[in-house]
Amino acid sequence: MLMDLLSPLFPSAFIFIVCLGSLSRSFTGVASGATRAALTQHFALQNNAADISAKEGSQETMATMIGMALGMLLAQITTENPLAIWFSFLSLTMFHMYANYKAVRCLALVSLNFERSSILLQHFIESGQVLSPKQVSTMEHVLPVWTTLKSSKTAKPLHVNVKLGLRVSTLDHLEMINLLNSAGSFYNKAKYLLVERKGIVSVVVHKDSTGADTLRSYIHALVMVNLMDEKGSPHLESQAWMDKNYESFVHKLKLAGWKTERLLSHSIIWKARWSLDEKTD
């Protein structure tokens, strides 16, 4: 809509601005479709996603019809008054963005993503308890993390220093040797490997790993980041923590209502294959 209002102000670039507006709407449609699908799954507590989707579509249709009627009335009022048009557009747009922000803030999602896992693990390490989805929703960032890190006085979240799905071919010779040594020493039974480079812990995922394996690997990487400043081997210390506390952590997550079957993440393109039966003496 912004591009449509701007296009008459620049006659020489009219076609370009209109095309840019159409392209922007396409991007928005893709993002909203993906978001709608995730929220539909969240609200389908009885595996009734089709019913939820149908009701949401009916509500959206009714809201659209009411909005069209009010829009035509507003267009009649603001005809041939550019100042009133721009004021109406900007004020309604800001209200729309604020309403969306408050609506997202009301959500208490029970799935585990990067930031929720980091928040839950940090609190568990400090207190031994697991937060509820409602508590985590008040602590989770709605806007990207980088928009609030500069103004925030709190420590940087753990998940900022974790990279999931490392491409092994990007490692140099020394890093490859260290990776092979750690595979035999710490991860001979795991379907993942952890690599620490300049304060960033990267996860090499096994090709046969499951959703539970991916979640375990990510929690392990977060633990290693948390132990990075302490003395001793991060691999050894983090593995000891996982052996002692991981099962208890996952059990408490389930009791608090969290879904621990998988980790919500981007598609892991780069995976590796190695023998899981090889053991060192």
Tab-separated table of C-alpha atoms in Angstrom:
chain	number	residue	atom	x	y	z
A	1	MET	CA	0.000	0.000	0.000
A	2	LEU	CA	2.858	2.393	0.740
A	3	MET	CA	4.300	1.842	-2.731
A	4	ASP	CA	0.868	2.430	-4.302
A	5	LEU	CA	0.624	5.797	-2.535
A	6	LEU	CA	4.160	6.767	-3.490
A	7	SER	CA	3.896	5.836	-7.171
A	8	PRO	CA	1.947	8.962	-8.295
A	9	LEU	CA	4.596	11.174	-6.670
A	10	PHE	CA	7.306	9.801	-8.987
A	11	PRO	CA	5.834	9.562	-12.506
A	12	SER	CA	9.166	8.642	-14.105
A	13	ALA	CA	9.503	5.595	-11.835
A	14	PHE	CA	5.803	4.727	-11.686
A	15	ILE	CA	6.090	1.216	-13.166
A	16	PHE	CA	9.141	0.352	-11.069
A	17	ILE	CA	7.479	1.437	-7.796
A	18	VAL	CA	4.247	-0.407	-8.603
A	19	CYS	CA	6.173	-3.576	-9.445
A	20	LEU	CA	8.170	-3.232	-6.240
A	21	GLY	CA	4.929	-2.956	-4.288
A	22	SER	CA	3.567	-6.095	-5.940
A	23	LEU	CA	6.782	-7.949	-5.182
A	24	SER	CA	6.632	-6.835	-1.545
A	25	ARG	CA	3.075	-8.131	-1.243
A	26	SER	CA	4.239	-11.490	-2.601
A	27	PHE	CA	6.962	-11.706	0.042
A	28	THR	CA	4.439	-10.808	2.722
A	29	GLY	CA	2.045	-13.481	1.466
A	30	VAL	CA	4.701	-16.189	1.707
A	31	ALA	CA	5.700	-15.129	5.230
A	32	SER	CA	2.102	-14.875	6.433
A	33	GLY	CA	1.248	-18.279	4.970
A	34	ALA	CA	4.122	-19.963	6.801
A	35	THR	CA	3.257	-18.164	10.042
A	36	ARG	CA	-0.420	-19.039	9.725
A	37	ALA	CA	0.406	-22.731	9.291
A	38	ALA	CA	2.573	-22.756	12.436
A	39	LEU	CA	-0.071	-20.985	14.513
A	40	THR	CA	-2.787	-23.309	13.208
A	41	GLN	CA	-0.772	-26.286	14.433
A	42	HIS	CA	-0.315	-24.567	17.794
A	43	PHE	CA	-4.043	-24.027	18.306
A	44	ALA	CA	-5.029	-27.494	17.022
A	45	LEU	CA	-4.877	-29.092	20.467
A	46	GLN	CA	-7.102	-31.996	19.407
A	47	ASN	CA	-5.507	-32.601	16.001
A	48	ASN	CA	-8.255	-30.495	14.400
A	49	ALA	CA	-6.075	-28.302	12.205
A	50	ALA	CA	-8.628	-28.341	9.363
A	51	ASP	CA	-11.379	-27.067	11.648
A	52	ILE	CA	-9.131	-24.324	13.054
A	53	SER	CA	-8.061	-23.290	9.550
A	54	ALA	CA	-11.665	-23.111	8.314
A	55	LYS	CA	-12.772	-20.962	11.247
A	56	GLU	CA	-9.756	-18.672	10.868
A	57	GLY	CA	-10.547	-18.268	7.173
A	58	SER	CA	-14.166	-17.366	7.927
A	59	GLN	CA	-13.108	-14.767	10.494
A	60	GLU	CA	-10.561	-13.296	8.085
A	61	THR	CA	-13.192	-13.044	5.342
A	62	MET	CA	-15.597	-11.216	7.638
A	63	ALA	CA	-12.865	-8.862	8.862
A	64	THR	CA	-11.844	-8.153	5.247
A	65	MET	CA	-15.415	-7.297	4.237
A	66	ILE	CA	-15.832	-4.940	7.184
A	67	GLY	CA	-12.464	-3.369	6.393
A	68	MET	CA	-13.453	-2.830	2.743
A	69	ALA	CA	-16.678	-1.098	3.780
A	70	LEU	CA	-14.861	1.179	6.221
A	71	GLY	CA	-12.130	1.786	3.657
A	72	MET	CA	-14.623	2.977	1.038
A	73	LEU	CA	-16.209	5.274	3.597
A	74	LEU	CA	-12.803	6.684	4.549
A	75	ALA	CA	-11.928	7.137	0.871
A	76	GLN	CA	-15.045	9.243	0.384
A	77	ILE	CA	-14.161	11.409	3.382
A	78	THR	CA	-10.518	11.968	2.398
A	79	THR	CA	-11.069	12.488	-1.343
A	80	GLU	CA	-8.774	15.161	-2.846
A	81	ASN	CA	-7.114	15.736	0.520
A	82	PRO	CA	-3.566	14.275	0.371
A	83	LEU	CA	-2.745	15.259	3.940
A	84	ALA	CA	-5.786	13.419	5.289
A	85	ILE	CA	-4.966	10.385	3.120
A	86	TRP	CA	-1.389	10.152	4.383
A	87	PHE	CA	-2.421	10.781	7.987
A	88	SER	CA	-5.067	8.055	7.810
A	89	PHE	CA	-2.686	5.610	6.154
A	90	LEU	CA	0.206	6.156	8.567
A	91	SER	CA	-1.934	6.144	11.722
A	92	LEU	CA	-3.839	2.994	10.714
A	93	THR	CA	-0.595	1.282	9.683
A	94	MET	CA	1.024	2.040	13.029
A	95	PHE	CA	-2.071	0.787	14.848
A	96	HIS	CA	-2.037	-2.381	12.735
A	97	MET	CA	1.627	-3.051	13.550
A	98	TYR	CA	1.036	-2.417	17.248
A	99	ALA	CA	-1.968	-4.770	17.275
A	100	ASN	CA	0.091	-7.488	15.594
A	101	TYR	CA	2.875	-7.004	18.141
A	102	LYS	CA	0.466	-7.320	21.083
A	103	ALA	CA	-1.181	-10.353	19.493
A	104	VAL	CA	2.165	-12.132	19.123
A	105	ARG	CA	3.015	-11.214	22.717
A	106	CYS	CA	-0.115	-13.059	23.864
A	107	LEU	CA	1.067	-16.332	22.321
A	108	ALA	CA	2.572	-19.000	24.567
A	109	LEU	CA	4.051	-21.471	22.093
A	110	VAL	CA	5.086	-24.873	23.461
A	111	SER	CA	7.534	-25.783	20.709
A	112	LEU	CA	11.274	-25.353	21.190
A	113	ASN	CA	13.209	-23.002	18.936
A	114	PHE	CA	16.679	-21.506	19.322
A	115	GLU	CA	15.801	-18.688	21.717
A	116	ARG	CA	13.311	-20.610	23.857
A	117	SER	CA	15.815	-23.435	24.290
A	118	SER	CA	18.453	-20.918	25.360
A	119	ILE	CA	16.127	-19.224	27.876
A	120	LEU	CA	15.007	-22.543	29.338
A	121	LEU	CA	18.527	-23.927	29.639
A	122	GLN	CA	19.943	-20.790	31.268
A	123	HIS	CA	17.188	-20.791	33.886
A	124	PHE	CA	17.595	-24.539	34.479
A	125	ILE	CA	21.347	-24.169	35.025
A	126	GLU	CA	20.791	-21.337	37.498
A	127	SER	CA	17.868	-22.754	39.464
A	128	GLY	CA	17.346	-26.397	38.481
A	129	GLN	CA	13.763	-25.591	37.477
A	130	VAL	CA	12.052	-25.269	34.091
A	131	LEU	CA	9.961	-22.267	33.105
A	132	SER	CA	6.450	-22.664	31.741
A	133	PRO	CA	5.561	-21.660	28.157
A	134	LYS	CA	3.720	-18.597	29.504
A	135	GLN	CA	6.781	-17.444	31.432
A	136	VAL	CA	9.095	-17.925	28.462
A	137	SER	CA	6.731	-16.025	26.156
A	138	THR	CA	7.245	-12.884	28.257
A	139	MET	CA	11.039	-13.225	27.964
A	140	GLU	CA	11.280	-14.117	24.285
A	141	HIS	CA	12.094	-11.433	21.721
A	142	VAL	CA	9.414	-10.622	19.179
A	143	LEU	CA	11.756	-8.454	17.143
A	144	PRO	CA	15.153	-9.782	15.974
A	145	VAL	CA	17.677	-10.175	18.788
A	146	TRP	CA	20.170	-7.762	17.209
A	147	THR	CA	17.650	-4.908	17.524
A	148	THR	CA	17.707	-5.121	21.330
A	149	LEU	CA	21.213	-6.360	22.152
A	150	LYS	CA	22.809	-2.912	21.891
A	151	SER	CA	20.357	-1.308	24.297
A	152	SER	CA	20.140	-4.287	26.654
A	153	LYS	CA	22.391	-4.513	29.691
A	154	THR	CA	21.872	-8.259	30.095
A	155	ALA	CA	24.313	-10.867	28.894
A	156	LYS	CA	24.213	-11.970	25.294
A	157	PRO	CA	21.869	-14.982	24.820
A	158	LEU	CA	23.599	-18.341	24.445
A	159	HIS	CA	21.967	-19.199	21.129
A	160	VAL	CA	23.664	-16.244	19.415
A	161	ASN	CA	26.950	-18.166	19.671
A	162	VAL	CA	25.658	-21.470	18.283
A	163	LYS	CA	25.557	-22.463	14.609
A	164	LEU	CA	23.552	-25.533	13.642
A	165	GLY	CA	24.595	-27.498	10.552
A	166	LEU	CA	28.294	-26.862	9.928
A	167	ARG	CA	29.764	-27.709	6.542
A	168	VAL	CA	32.774	-29.927	7.292
A	169	SER	CA	34.648	-28.827	4.168
A	170	THR	CA	34.968	-25.310	5.637
A	171	LEU	CA	37.272	-26.591	8.396
A	172	ASP	CA	41.019	-26.223	8.010
A	173	HIS	CA	43.514	-29.030	8.611
A	174	LEU	CA	44.016	-28.368	12.335
A	175	GLU	CA	40.302	-28.007	12.996
A	176	MET	CA	39.654	-31.269	11.157
A	177	ILE	CA	42.214	-33.068	13.339
A	178	ASN	CA	40.598	-31.662	16.490
A	179	LEU	CA	37.183	-32.703	15.210
A	180	LEU	CA	38.346	-36.283	14.595
A	181	ASN	CA	39.951	-36.451	18.034
A	182	SER	CA	36.801	-35.181	19.758
A	183	ALA	CA	34.697	-37.643	17.739
A	184	GLY	CA	36.651	-40.517	19.230
A	185	SER	CA	36.915	-39.064	22.732
A	186	PHE	CA	33.545	-37.419	23.440
A	187	TYR	CA	31.000	-38.195	20.704
A	188	ASN	CA	31.641	-41.827	19.769
A	189	LYS	CA	27.990	-42.703	20.442
A	190	ALA	CA	26.359	-39.394	19.462
A	191	LYS	CA	24.905	-38.466	16.103
A	192	TYR	CA	26.521	-35.047	16.159
A	193	LEU	CA	29.890	-33.362	16.655
A	194	LEU	CA	30.676	-29.990	18.206
A	195	VAL	CA	33.346	-27.635	16.943
A	196	GLU	CA	34.434	-24.491	18.808
A	197	ARG	CA	35.849	-21.664	16.674
A	198	LYS	CA	36.482	-18.159	18.052
A	199	GLY	CA	33.778	-18.428	20.675
A	200	ILE	CA	31.214	-19.898	18.251
A	201	VAL	CA	30.122	-23.496	18.790
A	202	SER	CA	29.130	-25.174	15.518
A	203	VAL	CA	27.200	-28.439	15.274
A	204	VAL	CA	28.053	-31.089	12.696
A	205	VAL	CA	24.887	-33.166	12.315
A	206	HIS	CA	24.960	-36.840	11.355
A	207	LYS	CA	23.050	-37.781	8.227
A	208	ASP	CA	20.967	-40.362	10.132
A	209	SER	CA	20.115	-38.053	13.038
A	210	THR	CA	16.516	-37.704	14.211
A	211	GLY	CA	14.639	-34.718	15.589
A	212	ALA	CA	15.519	-35.768	19.141
A	213	ASP	CA	19.197	-36.003	18.161
A	214	THR	CA	19.099	-32.486	16.730
A	215	LEU	CA	17.537	-31.145	19.929
A	216	ARG	CA	20.167	-32.908	22.044
A	217	SER	CA	22.991	-31.563	19.888
A	218	TYR	CA	21.691	-28.013	20.179
A	219	ILE	CA	21.284	-28.217	23.966
A	220	HIS	CA	24.801	-29.652	24.174
A	221	ALA	CA	26.130	-26.724	22.123
A	222	LEU	CA	24.364	-24.253	24.422
A	223	VAL	CA	25.906	-25.931	27.462
A	224	MET	CA	29.353	-25.680	25.876
A	225	VAL	CA	28.855	-21.953	25.191
A	226	ASN	CA	27.799	-21.453	28.807
A	227	LEU	CA	30.961	-23.221	30.039
A	228	MET	CA	33.290	-21.460	27.602
A	229	ASP	CA	34.681	-18.996	30.166
A	230	GLU	CA	35.433	-21.627	32.775
A	231	LYS	CA	38.739	-23.441	33.174
A	232	GLY	CA	39.116	-26.924	31.767
A	233	SER	CA	38.050	-28.559	28.514
A	234	PRO	CA	34.671	-27.296	27.238
A	235	HIS	CA	34.103	-30.639	25.509
A	236	LEU	CA	34.775	-32.629	28.669
A	237	GLU	CA	32.827	-30.341	30.992
A	238	SER	CA	29.816	-30.060	28.700
A	239	GLN	CA	29.713	-33.820	28.122
A	240	ALA	CA	29.772	-34.399	31.880
A	241	TRP	CA	26.874	-31.955	32.289
A	242	MET	CA	24.890	-33.690	29.543
A	243	ASP	CA	25.439	-37.142	31.061
A	244	LYS	CA	24.291	-35.899	34.455
A	245	ASN	CA	21.482	-33.446	33.687
A	246	TYR	CA	20.115	-33.815	30.153
A	247	GLU	CA	17.554	-36.553	30.843
A	248	SER	CA	16.302	-34.684	33.905
A	249	PHE	CA	16.094	-31.462	31.902
A	250	VAL	CA	14.034	-33.064	29.125
A	251	HIS	CA	11.763	-34.783	31.674
A	252	LYS	CA	11.027	-31.491	33.398
A	253	LEU	CA	10.379	-29.868	30.020
A	254	LYS	CA	7.712	-32.474	29.277
A	255	LEU	CA	6.117	-31.983	32.700
A	256	ALA	CA	5.971	-28.231	32.082
A	257	GLY	CA	4.106	-28.793	28.804
A	258	TRP	CA	6.911	-28.395	26.274
A	259	LYS	CA	7.169	-30.474	23.106
A	260	THR	CA	10.563	-32.178	23.121
A	261	GLU	CA	10.226	-34.343	20.007
A	262	ARG	CA	12.108	-31.900	17.807
A	263	LEU	CA	13.780	-28.523	17.562
A	264	LEU	CA	12.232	-25.855	15.360
A	265	SER	CA	15.107	-24.764	13.167
A	266	HIS	CA	16.003	-23.907	9.623
A	267	SER	CA	16.554	-26.752	7.182
A	268	ILE	CA	19.907	-28.363	7.933
A	269	ILE	CA	21.440	-28.604	4.479
A	270	TRP	CA	24.924	-29.776	5.415
A	271	LYS	CA	25.166	-33.123	7.164
A	272	ALA	CA	27.967	-35.646	7.492
A	273	ARG	CA	28.310	-39.394	7.819
A	274	TRP	CA	30.705	-41.245	10.089
A	275	SER	CA	30.799	-44.595	11.835
A	276	LEU	CA	28.979	-44.625	15.150
A	277	ASP	CA	30.311	-48.051	16.136
A	278	GLU	CA	33.957	-47.032	16.302
A	279	LYS	CA	35.209	-46.711	19.868
A	280	THR	CA	38.522	-45.727	21.351
A	281	ASP	CA	40.327	-47.697	24.041
